[in-house]
Tab-separated table of C-alpha atoms in Angstrom:
chain	number	residue	atom	x	y	z
H	1	UNK	CA	180.555	-7.813	15.820
H	2	UNK	CA	183.640	-5.630	15.535
H	3	UNK	CA	186.411	-6.336	18.047
H	4	UNK	CA	189.225	-3.739	18.094
H	5	UNK	CA	192.802	-4.909	18.514
H	6	UNK	CA	194.717	-2.531	20.752
H	7	UNK	CA	198.265	-1.720	19.676
H	8	UNK	CA	200.958	0.130	21.569
H	9	UNK	CA	198.830	0.448	24.698
H	10	UNK	CA	196.141	2.450	22.906
H	11	UNK	CA	192.822	1.320	24.386
H	12	UNK	CA	190.589	3.665	22.369
H	13	UNK	CA	188.313	2.061	19.783
H	14	UNK	CA	188.871	3.390	16.253
H	15	UNK	CA	186.446	6.015	15.001
H	16	UNK	CA	184.939	5.223	11.570
H	17	UNK	CA	182.467	8.103	11.431
H	18	UNK	CA	182.225	9.376	7.862
H	19	UNK	CA	184.492	6.605	6.525
H	20	UNK	CA	183.912	4.530	3.407
H	21	UNK	CA	183.688	0.820	4.230
H	22	UNK	CA	185.203	-1.312	1.473
H	23	UNK	CA	184.564	-5.057	1.531
H	24	UNK	CA	184.316	-8.099	-0.744
H	25	UNK	CA	181.521	-10.491	-1.462
H	26	UNK	CA	182.690	-14.097	-1.365
H	27	UNK	CA	181.791	-14.635	-5.004
H	28	UNK	CA	182.883	-16.447	-8.156
H	29	UNK	CA	186.665	-16.475	-8.599
H	30	UNK	CA	187.167	-14.704	-5.240
H	31	UNK	CA	187.707	-11.577	-7.339
H	32	UNK	CA	186.502	-9.150	-4.681
H	33	UNK	CA	188.790	-10.646	-2.042
H	34	UNK	CA	191.814	-10.508	-4.354
H	35	UNK	CA	191.018	-6.877	-5.178
H	36	UNK	CA	190.806	-6.068	-1.455
H	37	UNK	CA	194.218	-7.677	-0.977
H	38	UNK	CA	195.661	-5.256	-3.518
H	39	UNK	CA	194.101	-2.248	-1.763
H	40	UNK	CA	195.296	-3.233	1.722
H	41	UNK	CA	198.797	-4.098	0.514
H	42	UNK	CA	199.269	-1.033	-1.703
H	43	UNK	CA	197.969	1.475	0.835
H	44	UNK	CA	199.834	-0.280	3.673
H	45	UNK	CA	196.690	-0.238	5.779
H	46	UNK	CA	196.831	-0.919	9.507
H	47	UNK	CA	194.911	-3.798	11.038
H	48	UNK	CA	192.632	-2.314	13.681
H	49	UNK	CA	190.428	-5.230	14.611
H	50	UNK	CA	188.431	-8.305	13.767
H	51	UNK	CA	184.864	-8.980	12.731
H	52	UNK	CA	183.678	-11.747	15.019
H	53	UNK	CA	180.917	-13.877	13.504
H	54	UNK	CA	179.745	-17.491	13.484
H	55	UNK	CA	178.573	-17.083	9.875
H	56	UNK	CA	181.976	-17.792	8.309
H	57	UNK	CA	184.020	-20.978	8.236
H	58	UNK	CA	186.699	-20.605	10.954
H	59	UNK	CA	190.299	-20.298	9.754
H	60	UNK	CA	193.663	-19.031	10.894
H	61	UNK	CA	196.896	-18.387	9.035
H	62	UNK	CA	200.010	-16.266	8.863
H	63	UNK	CA	200.047	-12.574	8.009
H	64	UNK	CA	199.043	-12.342	4.313
H	65	UNK	CA	200.608	-8.883	4.011
H	66	UNK	CA	203.968	-9.692	5.637
H	67	UNK	CA	206.783	-7.380	4.570
H	68	UNK	CA	209.593	-8.874	6.680
H	69	UNK	CA	210.400	-11.948	8.717
H	70	UNK	CA	209.504	-10.056	11.894
H	71	UNK	CA	205.823	-9.675	10.982
H	72	UNK	CA	205.406	-12.844	8.903
H	73	UNK	CA	204.320	-14.923	11.899
H	74	UNK	CA	201.484	-12.623	12.951
H	75	UNK	CA	198.221	-14.534	12.828
H	76	UNK	CA	195.220	-13.665	10.673
H	77	UNK	CA	191.668	-14.983	10.877
H	78	UNK	CA	188.602	-15.179	8.636
H	79	UNK	CA	187.392	-11.570	8.895
H	80	UNK	CA	189.667	-8.650	9.725
H	81	UNK	CA	189.344	-4.878	9.647
H	82	UNK	CA	191.976	-2.464	8.314
H	83	UNK	CA	191.944	1.326	8.418
H	84	UNK	CA	193.537	4.328	6.701
H	85	UNK	CA	192.292	7.493	8.440
H	86	UNK	CA	194.065	9.807	5.973
H	87	UNK	CA	191.700	8.602	3.236
H	88	UNK	CA	188.755	7.960	5.598
H	89	UNK	CA	188.814	4.346	4.452
H	90	UNK	CA	188.061	1.199	6.434
H	91	UNK	CA	188.342	-2.260	4.887
H	92	UNK	CA	186.736	-5.523	5.950
H	93	UNK	CA	188.574	-8.462	4.395
H	94	UNK	CA	186.795	-11.843	4.392
H	95	UNK	CA	188.980	-14.909	3.907
H	96	UNK	CA	186.662	-17.897	4.217
H	97	UNK	CA	183.314	-19.036	2.800
H	98	UNK	CA	179.948	-18.598	4.457
H	99	UNK	CA	178.328	-21.375	6.439
H	100	UNK	CA	175.126	-22.625	4.859
H	101	UNK	CA	172.024	-20.525	5.662
H	102	UNK	CA	174.122	-17.847	7.361
H	103	UNK	CA	173.894	-15.122	4.685
H	104	UNK	CA	171.049	-13.240	6.316
H	105	UNK	CA	172.399	-13.221	9.906
H	106	UNK	CA	175.725	-11.959	8.580
H	107	UNK	CA	174.088	-9.158	6.586
H	108	UNK	CA	172.036	-8.106	9.601
H	109	UNK	CA	175.116	-8.017	11.851
H	110	UNK	CA	177.191	-6.171	9.268
H	111	UNK	CA	174.590	-3.484	8.564
H	112	UNK	CA	174.049	-3.013	12.291
H	113	UNK	CA	177.781	-2.338	12.640
H	114	UNK	CA	177.726	0.059	9.682
H	115	UNK	CA	174.981	2.058	11.387
H	116	UNK	CA	176.538	2.046	14.852
H	117	UNK	CA	179.979	3.036	13.536
H	118	UNK	CA	178.395	5.795	11.394
H	119	UNK	CA	180.206	4.819	8.195
H	120	UNK	CA	179.218	7.170	5.384
H	121	UNK	CA	178.850	4.454	2.741
H	122	UNK	CA	179.673	0.862	1.857
H	123	UNK	CA	181.399	-0.278	-1.340
H	124	UNK	CA	181.016	-3.991	-2.071
H	125	UNK	CA	183.391	-5.615	-4.572
H	126	UNK	CA	181.820	-8.623	-6.223
H	127	UNK	CA	181.684	-10.854	-9.303
H	128	UNK	CA	179.129	-12.854	-11.262
H	129	UNK	CA	179.201	-15.869	-13.573
H	130	UNK	CA	180.118	-14.741	-17.082
H	131	UNK	CA	178.343	-17.704	-18.663
H	132	UNK	CA	174.978	-16.688	-17.185
H	133	UNK	CA	174.814	-13.257	-18.787
H	134	UNK	CA	171.802	-12.432	-20.934
H	135	UNK	CA	172.115	-10.903	-24.412
H	136	UNK	CA	172.201	-7.311	-23.162
H	137	UNK	CA	174.927	-8.094	-20.620
H	138	UNK	CA	177.138	-9.579	-23.330
H	139	UNK	CA	177.574	-6.140	-24.869
H	140	UNK	CA	180.438	-3.832	-23.988
H	141	UNK	CA	182.393	-3.872	-20.744
H	142	UNK	CA	182.228	-6.828	-18.299
H	143	UNK	CA	182.083	-4.343	-15.410
H	144	UNK	CA	178.855	-3.212	-13.757
H	145	UNK	CA	177.714	-1.135	-10.793
H	146	UNK	CA	174.677	-0.783	-8.542
H	147	UNK	CA	173.735	2.108	-6.239
H	148	UNK	CA	171.163	2.179	-3.473
H	149	UNK	CA	168.658	5.061	-3.815
H	150	UNK	CA	170.361	7.028	-1.028
H	151	UNK	CA	173.768	6.811	-2.690
H	152	UNK	CA	172.327	7.403	-6.167
H	153	UNK	CA	171.367	10.918	-5.058
H	154	UNK	CA	174.941	11.615	-3.981
H	155	UNK	CA	177.086	10.033	-6.706
H	156	UNK	CA	174.775	9.038	-9.559
H	157	UNK	CA	176.009	11.942	-11.667
H	158	UNK	CA	179.624	10.899	-11.147
H	159	UNK	CA	178.887	7.393	-12.482
H	160	UNK	CA	177.402	8.925	-15.615
H	161	UNK	CA	180.524	11.072	-16.046
H	162	UNK	CA	182.624	7.912	-15.854
H	163	UNK	CA	180.367	6.324	-18.463
H	164	UNK	CA	179.820	3.269	-16.260
H	165	UNK	CA	177.134	0.678	-17.006
H	166	UNK	CA	174.543	-0.087	-14.367
H	167	UNK	CA	173.815	-3.759	-13.704
H	168	UNK	CA	170.864	-4.730	-15.885
H	169	UNK	CA	167.804	-6.455	-14.529
H	170	UNK	CA	166.860	-9.656	-16.343
H	171	UNK	CA	163.551	-11.336	-17.145
H	172	UNK	CA	162.088	-13.129	-14.154
H	173	UNK	CA	160.607	-15.749	-16.483
H	174	UNK	CA	162.902	-15.998	-19.532
H	175	UNK	CA	161.144	-17.186	-22.663
H	176	UNK	CA	157.724	-16.708	-21.088
H	177	UNK	CA	157.530	-13.039	-20.157
H	178	UNK	CA	160.050	-10.236	-20.605
H	179	UNK	CA	157.998	-7.637	-18.740
H	180	UNK	CA	158.855	-8.746	-15.186
H	181	UNK	CA	162.486	-7.797	-14.518
H	182	UNK	CA	164.526	-8.797	-11.474
H	183	UNK	CA	168.051	-8.263	-10.199
H	184	UNK	CA	169.972	-11.482	-10.790
H	185	UNK	CA	173.616	-11.927	-9.726
H	186	UNK	CA	174.496	-15.621	-10.153
H	187	UNK	CA	177.675	-16.552	-8.323
H	188	UNK	CA	177.552	-13.284	-6.391
H	189	UNK	CA	177.236	-14.763	-2.897
H	190	UNK	CA	175.782	-12.231	-0.463
H	191	UNK	CA	175.767	-9.422	-3.045
H	192	UNK	CA	172.082	-9.300	-3.896
H	193	UNK	CA	170.874	-9.796	-0.320
H	194	UNK	CA	173.232	-7.200	1.130
H	195	UNK	CA	172.308	-4.708	-1.576
H	196	UNK	CA	168.537	-5.133	-1.207
H	197	UNK	CA	168.774	-4.950	2.598
H	198	UNK	CA	170.815	-1.748	2.299
H	199	UNK	CA	168.132	-0.302	0.002
H	200	UNK	CA	165.460	-1.129	2.584
H	201	UNK	CA	167.413	0.338	5.501
H	202	UNK	CA	168.498	3.555	3.793
H	203	UNK	CA	172.196	2.692	3.794
H	204	UNK	CA	174.387	4.193	1.100
H	205	UNK	CA	175.903	1.240	-0.759
H	206	UNK	CA	177.614	0.755	-4.101
H	207	UNK	CA	178.253	-2.640	-5.679
H	208	UNK	CA	181.080	-2.876	-8.209
H	209	UNK	CA	181.266	-6.221	-9.981
H	210	UNK	CA	182.885	-8.031	-12.868
H	211	UNK	CA	181.549	-10.902	-14.952
H	212	UNK	CA	184.129	-13.690	-14.856
H	213	UNK	CA	184.754	-17.423	-14.729
H	214	UNK	CA	186.588	-19.594	-12.203
H	215	UNK	CA	190.280	-20.071	-12.931
H	216	UNK	CA	193.229	-17.697	-12.765
H	217	UNK	CA	191.352	-14.655	-11.508
H	218	UNK	CA	194.338	-12.391	-10.872
H	219	UNK	CA	193.673	-10.358	-14.048
H	220	UNK	CA	190.016	-9.969	-13.011
H	221	UNK	CA	191.124	-8.605	-9.623
H	222	UNK	CA	193.335	-5.997	-11.285
H	223	UNK	CA	190.518	-4.943	-13.604
H	224	UNK	CA	188.081	-4.627	-10.694
H	225	UNK	CA	190.448	-2.674	-8.447
H	226	UNK	CA	191.247	-0.274	-11.298
H	227	UNK	CA	187.498	0.158	-11.820
H	228	UNK	CA	187.198	1.066	-8.138
H	229	UNK	CA	190.136	3.464	-8.460
H	230	UNK	CA	188.480	5.338	-11.327
H	231	UNK	CA	185.866	6.462	-8.820
H	232	UNK	CA	187.594	6.676	-5.415
H	233	UNK	CA	191.106	7.631	-6.646
H	234	UNK	CA	192.842	5.578	-3.972
H	235	UNK	CA	196.140	5.783	-5.853
H	236	UNK	CA	197.419	7.957	-8.663
H	237	UNK	CA	196.781	6.313	-12.000
H	238	UNK	CA	199.217	7.960	-14.404
H	239	UNK	CA	201.148	4.721	-14.855
H	240	UNK	CA	200.128	3.061	-18.100
H	241	UNK	CA	200.529	-0.617	-17.148
H	242	UNK	CA	197.715	-2.127	-15.122
H	243	UNK	CA	200.078	-4.429	-13.238
H	244	UNK	CA	202.541	-1.873	-11.887
H	245	UNK	CA	200.137	0.392	-10.002
H	246	UNK	CA	199.338	-2.050	-7.202
H	247	UNK	CA	201.572	-3.768	-4.651
H	248	UNK	CA	201.293	-7.556	-4.700
H	249	UNK	CA	200.850	-9.021	-1.191
H	250	UNK	CA	203.425	-11.598	-0.104
H	251	UNK	CA	200.736	-14.264	0.269
H	252	UNK	CA	200.104	-14.209	-3.496
H	253	UNK	CA	203.638	-15.342	-4.167
H	254	UNK	CA	203.062	-18.367	-1.947
H	255	UNK	CA	199.655	-19.168	-3.439
H	256	UNK	CA	200.205	-18.421	-7.104
H	257	UNK	CA	204.001	-18.647	-7.482
H	258	UNK	CA	204.990	-18.419	-11.114
H	259	UNK	CA	201.391	-17.743	-12.099
H	260	UNK	CA	202.196	-14.057	-11.637
H	261	UNK	CA	203.960	-12.091	-14.345
H	262	UNK	CA	207.723	-11.767	-13.643
H	263	UNK	CA	207.382	-7.983	-13.278
H	264	UNK	CA	205.345	-8.525	-10.115
H	265	UNK	CA	208.175	-10.190	-8.202
């Protein structure tokens, strides 16, 4: 359930009609969440509320996007909502893992909010275990996309122009039968469930994902957010270096320290 946070005496709930909802799956390497961090920090998005749910592990911490001592002590919780009306963009950032057996209730609550807020579409940033790719998925780029039928009608042609690769279905019974194909996203968390539920309910959803492994997943996050930017053009992309286009949030310096290239400090 979305709970608005009222700032400066403004009691009106934010209007997300026609907005694109961008959110991460809690998936291998936390790549989607890191990519969301880059979007929120770079676009200097405003926190407009919280997503209250009992499906996520509770947590609280300091402001991950602090820019000065004055706002460094603001508190953040496990699921927060940020908005940028000028780009008709709303972001749900998730910062903690799901509680066991709570995937489905979360998806139901989320999609109910998407409908009630009249968001135009949902873009889910995700990842999948690189070591579980089949032979076809080993070829070419490690990036893939999925579109629900309703969104395919609207942007399918654009994906072809970008020369993107759709996520392949794999054999349901490898080594026994190759005729039955299923969508398989190992390590993808809620990705498959949220996508299939969106297909069933007529919600426009895109999944953008990267095959990766656990470890230092900062480079994966940059690759994924640049993949997103190819389509949505959130920032201008004339700059040649992948690192310099996005603003690193202050929390990364505390978490990763010298693991970041010197140019990012």
